[in-house]
XYZ file of C-alpha atoms in Angstrom:
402
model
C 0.000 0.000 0.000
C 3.050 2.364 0.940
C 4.157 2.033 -2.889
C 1.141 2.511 -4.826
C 0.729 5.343 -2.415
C 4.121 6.677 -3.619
C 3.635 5.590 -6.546
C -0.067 7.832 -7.228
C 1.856 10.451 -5.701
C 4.492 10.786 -8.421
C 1.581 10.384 -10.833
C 0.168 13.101 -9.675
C 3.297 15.274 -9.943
C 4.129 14.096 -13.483
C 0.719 15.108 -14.668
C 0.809 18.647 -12.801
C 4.049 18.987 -14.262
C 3.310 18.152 -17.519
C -0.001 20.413 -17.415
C 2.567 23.701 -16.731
C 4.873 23.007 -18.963
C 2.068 22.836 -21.310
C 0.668 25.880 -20.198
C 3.101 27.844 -20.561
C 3.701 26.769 -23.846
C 0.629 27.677 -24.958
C 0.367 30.725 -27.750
C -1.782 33.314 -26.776
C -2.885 35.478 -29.380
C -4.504 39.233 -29.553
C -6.508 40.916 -32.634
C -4.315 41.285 -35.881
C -1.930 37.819 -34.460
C -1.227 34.676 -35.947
C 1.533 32.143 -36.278
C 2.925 33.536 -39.251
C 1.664 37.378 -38.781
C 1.855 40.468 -36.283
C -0.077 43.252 -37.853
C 0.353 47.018 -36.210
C -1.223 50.083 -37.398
C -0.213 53.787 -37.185
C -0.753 56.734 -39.136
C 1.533 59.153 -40.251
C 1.569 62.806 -41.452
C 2.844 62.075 -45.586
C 1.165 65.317 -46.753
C 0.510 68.360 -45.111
C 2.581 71.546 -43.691
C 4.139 68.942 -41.623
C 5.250 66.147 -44.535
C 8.552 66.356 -43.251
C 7.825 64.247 -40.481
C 6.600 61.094 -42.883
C 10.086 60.508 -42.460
C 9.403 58.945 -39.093
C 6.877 56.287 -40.764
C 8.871 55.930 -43.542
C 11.755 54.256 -41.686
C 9.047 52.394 -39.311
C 8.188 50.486 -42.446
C 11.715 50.044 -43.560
C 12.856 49.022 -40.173
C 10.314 46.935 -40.320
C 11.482 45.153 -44.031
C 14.999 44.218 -41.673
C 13.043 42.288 -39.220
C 10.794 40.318 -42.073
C 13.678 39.204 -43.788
C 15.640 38.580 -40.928
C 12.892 35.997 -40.216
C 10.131 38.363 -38.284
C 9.659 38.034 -34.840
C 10.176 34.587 -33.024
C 9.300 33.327 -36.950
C 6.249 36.043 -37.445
C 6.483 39.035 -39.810
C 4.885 42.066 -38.995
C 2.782 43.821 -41.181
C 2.608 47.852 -40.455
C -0.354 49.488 -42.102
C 1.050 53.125 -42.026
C -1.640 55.507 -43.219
C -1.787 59.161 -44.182
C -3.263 61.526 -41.690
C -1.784 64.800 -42.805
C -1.848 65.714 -39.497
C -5.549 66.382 -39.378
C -6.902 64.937 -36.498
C -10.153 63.712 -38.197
C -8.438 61.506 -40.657
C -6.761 60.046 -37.211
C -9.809 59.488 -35.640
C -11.250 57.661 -39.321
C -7.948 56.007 -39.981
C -7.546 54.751 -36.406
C -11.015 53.367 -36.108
C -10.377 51.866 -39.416
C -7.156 49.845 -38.043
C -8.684 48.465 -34.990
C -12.026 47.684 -36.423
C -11.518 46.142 -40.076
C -8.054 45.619 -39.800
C -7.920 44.116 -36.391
C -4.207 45.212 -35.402
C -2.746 44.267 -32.556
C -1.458 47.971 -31.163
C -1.377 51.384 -32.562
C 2.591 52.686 -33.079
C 4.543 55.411 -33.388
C 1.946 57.866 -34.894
C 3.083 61.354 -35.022
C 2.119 64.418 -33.607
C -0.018 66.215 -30.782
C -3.130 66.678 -31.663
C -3.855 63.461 -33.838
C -3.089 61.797 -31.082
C -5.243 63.153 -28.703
C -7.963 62.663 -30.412
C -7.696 58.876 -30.603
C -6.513 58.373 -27.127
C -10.026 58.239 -25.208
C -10.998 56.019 -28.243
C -7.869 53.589 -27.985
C -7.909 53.424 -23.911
C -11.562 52.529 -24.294
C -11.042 49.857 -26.683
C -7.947 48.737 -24.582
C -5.690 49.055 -27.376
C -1.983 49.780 -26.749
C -1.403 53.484 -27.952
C 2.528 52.588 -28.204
C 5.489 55.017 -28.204
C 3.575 58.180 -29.598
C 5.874 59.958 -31.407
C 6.053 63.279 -29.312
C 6.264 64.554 -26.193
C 3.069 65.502 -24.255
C 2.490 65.207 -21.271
C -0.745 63.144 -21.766
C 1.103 60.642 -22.869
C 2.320 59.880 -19.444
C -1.034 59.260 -17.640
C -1.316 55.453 -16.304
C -4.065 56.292 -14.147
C -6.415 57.826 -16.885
C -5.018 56.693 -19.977
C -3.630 53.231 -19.167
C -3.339 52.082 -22.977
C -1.174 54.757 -24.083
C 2.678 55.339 -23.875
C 4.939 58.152 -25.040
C 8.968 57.924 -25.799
C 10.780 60.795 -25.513
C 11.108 63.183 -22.698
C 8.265 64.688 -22.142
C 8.100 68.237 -23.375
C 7.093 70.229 -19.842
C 10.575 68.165 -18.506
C 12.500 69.527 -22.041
C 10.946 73.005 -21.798
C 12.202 73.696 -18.115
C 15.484 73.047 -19.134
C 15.849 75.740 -21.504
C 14.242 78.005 -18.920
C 16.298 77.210 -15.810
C 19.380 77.242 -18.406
C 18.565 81.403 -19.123
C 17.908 81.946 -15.653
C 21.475 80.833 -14.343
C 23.462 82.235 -17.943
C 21.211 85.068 -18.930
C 19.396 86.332 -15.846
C 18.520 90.028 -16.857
C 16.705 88.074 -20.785
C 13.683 89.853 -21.939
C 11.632 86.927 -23.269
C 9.601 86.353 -25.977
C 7.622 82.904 -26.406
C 6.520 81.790 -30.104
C 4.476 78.517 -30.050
C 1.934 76.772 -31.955
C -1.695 77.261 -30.480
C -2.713 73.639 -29.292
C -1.992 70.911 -26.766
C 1.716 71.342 -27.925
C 2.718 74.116 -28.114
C 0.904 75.387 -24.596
C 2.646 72.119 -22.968
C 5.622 73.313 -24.123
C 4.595 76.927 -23.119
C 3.685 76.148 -19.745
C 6.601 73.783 -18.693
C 8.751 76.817 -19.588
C 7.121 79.462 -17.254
C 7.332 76.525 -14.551
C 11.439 76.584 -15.079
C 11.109 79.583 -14.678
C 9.913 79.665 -11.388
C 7.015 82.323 -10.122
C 9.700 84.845 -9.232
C 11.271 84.854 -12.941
C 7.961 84.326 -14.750
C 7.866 88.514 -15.942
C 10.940 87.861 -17.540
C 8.501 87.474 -19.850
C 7.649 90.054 -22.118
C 5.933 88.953 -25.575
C 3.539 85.359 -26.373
C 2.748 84.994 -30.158
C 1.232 81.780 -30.932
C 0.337 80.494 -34.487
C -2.247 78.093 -35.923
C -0.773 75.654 -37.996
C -2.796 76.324 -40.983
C -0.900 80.073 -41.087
C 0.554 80.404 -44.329
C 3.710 82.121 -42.781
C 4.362 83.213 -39.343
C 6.215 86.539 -40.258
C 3.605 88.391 -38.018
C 4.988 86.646 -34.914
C 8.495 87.214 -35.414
C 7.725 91.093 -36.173
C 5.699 91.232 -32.893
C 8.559 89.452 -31.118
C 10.911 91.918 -32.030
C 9.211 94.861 -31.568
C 8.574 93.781 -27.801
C 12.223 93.864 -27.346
C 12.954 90.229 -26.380
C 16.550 89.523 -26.755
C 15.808 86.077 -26.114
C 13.025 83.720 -27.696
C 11.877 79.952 -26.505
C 9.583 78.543 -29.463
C 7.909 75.294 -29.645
C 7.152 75.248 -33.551
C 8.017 72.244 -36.228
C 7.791 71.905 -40.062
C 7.857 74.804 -42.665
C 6.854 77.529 -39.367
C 10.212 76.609 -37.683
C 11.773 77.100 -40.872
C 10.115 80.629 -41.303
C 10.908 81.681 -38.342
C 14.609 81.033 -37.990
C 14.769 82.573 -41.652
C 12.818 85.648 -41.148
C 14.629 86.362 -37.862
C 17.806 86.272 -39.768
C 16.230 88.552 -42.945
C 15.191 91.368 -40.416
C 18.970 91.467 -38.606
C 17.451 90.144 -35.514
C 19.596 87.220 -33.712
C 18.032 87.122 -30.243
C 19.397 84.334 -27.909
C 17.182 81.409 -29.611
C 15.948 78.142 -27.441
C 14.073 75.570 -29.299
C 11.826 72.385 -28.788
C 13.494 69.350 -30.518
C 10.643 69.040 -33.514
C 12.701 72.321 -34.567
C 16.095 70.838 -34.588
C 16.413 68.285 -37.473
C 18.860 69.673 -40.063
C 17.841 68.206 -43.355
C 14.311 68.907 -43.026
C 13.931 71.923 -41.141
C 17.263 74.059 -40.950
C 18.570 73.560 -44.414
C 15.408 74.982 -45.776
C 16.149 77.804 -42.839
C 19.081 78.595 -44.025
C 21.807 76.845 -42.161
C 24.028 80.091 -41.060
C 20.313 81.464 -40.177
C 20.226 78.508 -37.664
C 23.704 79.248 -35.762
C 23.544 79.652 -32.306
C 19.818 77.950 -31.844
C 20.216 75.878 -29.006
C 18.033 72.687 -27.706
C 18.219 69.406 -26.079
C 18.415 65.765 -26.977
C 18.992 62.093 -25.747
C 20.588 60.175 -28.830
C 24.030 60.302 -30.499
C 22.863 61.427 -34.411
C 22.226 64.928 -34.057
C 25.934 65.146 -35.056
C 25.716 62.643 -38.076
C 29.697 63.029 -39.013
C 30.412 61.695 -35.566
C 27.594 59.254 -36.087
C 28.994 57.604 -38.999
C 31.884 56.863 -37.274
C 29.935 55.223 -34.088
C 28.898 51.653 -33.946
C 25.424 52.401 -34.114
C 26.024 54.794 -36.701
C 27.275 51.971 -38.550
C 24.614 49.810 -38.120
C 21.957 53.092 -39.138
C 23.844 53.404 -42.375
C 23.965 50.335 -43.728
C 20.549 49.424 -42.705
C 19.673 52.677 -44.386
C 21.550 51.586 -47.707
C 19.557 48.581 -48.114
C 16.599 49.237 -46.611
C 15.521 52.986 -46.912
C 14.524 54.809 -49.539
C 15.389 58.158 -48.397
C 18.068 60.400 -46.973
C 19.472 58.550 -44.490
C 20.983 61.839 -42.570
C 17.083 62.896 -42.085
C 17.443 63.077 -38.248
C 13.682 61.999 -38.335
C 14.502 59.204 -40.131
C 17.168 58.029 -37.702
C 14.272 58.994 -35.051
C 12.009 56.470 -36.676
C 15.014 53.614 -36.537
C 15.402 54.209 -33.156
C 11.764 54.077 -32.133
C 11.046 50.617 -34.124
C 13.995 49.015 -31.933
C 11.917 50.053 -29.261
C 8.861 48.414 -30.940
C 10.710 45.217 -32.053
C 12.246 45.281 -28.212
C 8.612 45.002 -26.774
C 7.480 42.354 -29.373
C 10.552 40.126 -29.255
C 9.849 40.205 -25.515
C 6.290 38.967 -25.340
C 7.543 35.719 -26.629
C 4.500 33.842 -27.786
C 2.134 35.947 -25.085
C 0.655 38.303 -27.985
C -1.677 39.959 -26.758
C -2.525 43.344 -26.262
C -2.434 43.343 -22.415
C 0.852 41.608 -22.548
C 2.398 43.915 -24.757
C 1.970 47.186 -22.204
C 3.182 44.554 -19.684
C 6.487 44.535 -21.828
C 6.211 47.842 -22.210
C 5.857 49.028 -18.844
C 8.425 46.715 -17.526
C 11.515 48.109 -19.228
C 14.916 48.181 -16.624
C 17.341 50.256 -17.463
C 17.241 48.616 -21.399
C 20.008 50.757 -23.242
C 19.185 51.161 -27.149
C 22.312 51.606 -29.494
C 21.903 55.641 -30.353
C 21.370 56.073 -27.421
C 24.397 58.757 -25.004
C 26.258 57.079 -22.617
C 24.125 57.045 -19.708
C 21.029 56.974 -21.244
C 18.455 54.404 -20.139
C 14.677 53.297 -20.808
C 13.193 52.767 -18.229
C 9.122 52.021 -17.083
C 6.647 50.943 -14.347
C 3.176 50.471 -14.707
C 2.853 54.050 -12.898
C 5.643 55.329 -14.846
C 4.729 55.881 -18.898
C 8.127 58.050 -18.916
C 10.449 56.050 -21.007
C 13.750 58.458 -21.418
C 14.428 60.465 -18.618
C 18.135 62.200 -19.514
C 18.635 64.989 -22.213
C 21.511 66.677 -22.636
C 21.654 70.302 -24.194
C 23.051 71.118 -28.082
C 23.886 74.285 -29.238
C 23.584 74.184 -33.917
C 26.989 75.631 -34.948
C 25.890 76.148 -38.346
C 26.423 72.551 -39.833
C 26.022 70.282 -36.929
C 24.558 70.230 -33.325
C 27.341 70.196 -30.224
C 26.356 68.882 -26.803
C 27.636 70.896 -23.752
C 27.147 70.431 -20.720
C 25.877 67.205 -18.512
C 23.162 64.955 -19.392
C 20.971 65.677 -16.947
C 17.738 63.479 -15.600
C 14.286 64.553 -14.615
């Protein structure tokens, strides 16, 4: 009796054994998954005042073409559907509902811009589909407790904008001030995180606000009205063919205030070349990644690795800084995806995503980590500040953390 006791015993733990083993060896599967297929949706602006940044999608999809011929993802490919907002958020809201409805993808990725992205996120959240790495820097994308679905990637803009401010405060604390920023969720985050660097004691520092619609066929007005307040200094939170107006009229009318400048302003190829590069010396910003100097890049492992995924895989020019921004951002993606293992499903992709320790991505600066919790949606926490020298961006200073 003792041995067919032991005996049913072991039984026992064979079969409970064998039943978690099995279990976790099961596939589990979201919308838009299969055994041979991940399908992803995002939409991009490809036409528009702010075409420039199509860039971003456009390496997305050729990022993308590495993985699929590299064999996919744990044997999957992953089809993007990357459709054309032109950064009007009603096309978002149709396009968006289009990708989670008919097409059935598994998460939303990467799509650019403020306001398109806004006006999916209550729609996403509710249909608990991950919102993934929006491509810009509000601060809504960094709400767990509302907006549990949805995820930003780079520093947040309030975090970016008090840098600049806290920066004139200690090297130019007698700066008149003029602010130039779009009117809408991003440009009055921006806005706002400045006057909080500030500080309430510096905030009349202050002397001129000129905001623009993004519709505005030029934004000549703005600068005028800058200038005629007397700012010697400016912070602006613009992007597309306004930042390039801007930095080119400035120049045109003799005026070179002290110029700070949200990152969507900073790429060279698409925003200061049409500016005028010698119009552009001087402009000053901050970053996270090692490209915005793309001579120093080349020579870098991961610049490297950029350009020669860029000569086979992109059809573009591969010193776009947007397009190295896109490169980066699907690593992130194909981090996440790679990590869920065959647990595809949509809540086990944020748990990926909100689980990153300290992962370091290869453009990234020394020191620079991703990091997330599921109360922290903040991926990148460092910057470090760049001053444009008239060809290239230069870091100074630390990288600092937030």
């Amino acid at each position: 009796m003792r041995n067919f006791g032991i005996a049913a015993s072991t039984s026992v733990l064979v079969c409970v054994i064998a039943l978690a083993t099995h279990a976790a060896n099961v596939k589990r599967y979201g919308p838009g998954v299969t055994d041979t297929e991940i399908r992803i949706g995002q939409t991009m602006p490809y036409s528009g005042s702010l075409s420039a940044y199509g860039a971003i999608g456009k390496a997305h999809l050729a990022y993308v073409a590495k993985i699929n011929a590299e064999g996919g993802i744990n044997g999957r490919k992953i089809k993007l559907i990357s459709l054309d907002d032109g950064y009007n958020p009603a096309k978002t809201v149709e396009h968006v509902r289009r990708l989670v409805e008919q097409d059935q993808v598994l998460l939303v990725f990467g799509s650019v811009g403020t306001a398109p992205n806004m006006a999916i996120r209550k729609y996403v959240n509710t249909q608990r589909v991950p919102h993934l790495f929006v491509a810009g820097g509000d601060s809504g994308w960094a709400d767990p407790g509302k907006f549990p679905w949805t995820m930003g990637w780079q520093p947040p803009y309030r975090e970016e904008a008090k840098l600049y401010a806290r920066h004139i405060v200690q090297t130019r604390p007698r700066s008149r001030i003029g602010l130039l920023y779009a009117n809408d969720d991003y440009g009055r985050d921006y806005a706002q995180g400045f006057k909080d660097g500030l500080g309430a004691g510096n905030v009349g520092m202050v002397v001129s606000e000129q905001t623009f619609q993004w519709t505005d066929p030029t934004i000549d007005t703005q600068v005028f009205a800058l200038q005629a307040s007397g700012a010697d200094t400016v912070f602006s939170a613009m992007g597309g063919k306004h930042a390039s107006q801007a930095i080119r009229k400035m120049a045109e009318i003799g005026w070179r205030p002290a110029h700070y400048t949200g990152v969507a302003s900073t790429p060279v190829k698409a925003i200061l070349e049409p500016a005028g590069l010698s119009n552009a010396a001087g402009l000053i910003s901050a970053w996270y990644t090692k490209y915005v100097d793309v001579d120093k890049f080349k020579k870098d492992p991961a610049g490297k690795a950029y350009f020669e995924w860029a000569k086979i895989y992109y059809d573009g020019d591969p010193e776009d800084g947007l397009a190295i921004y896109g490169y980066e951002v699907a690593q992130a993606l194909e981090y996440v995806l790679r990590n869920c293992g065959d647990n595809l499903t949509r809540e086990n992709v944020m748990r990926v995503a909100t689980g990153m320790n300290n992962v370091s991505f290869p453009v990234f600066l020394t020191g620079v980590r991703a990091s997330t919790s599921p109360t922290d949606y903040r991926p990148i926490k460092n910057l470090q500040m760049m001053r444009f020298n008239g060809k290239s961006w230069d870091f100074f200073g630390d990288v600092v953390s937030y």
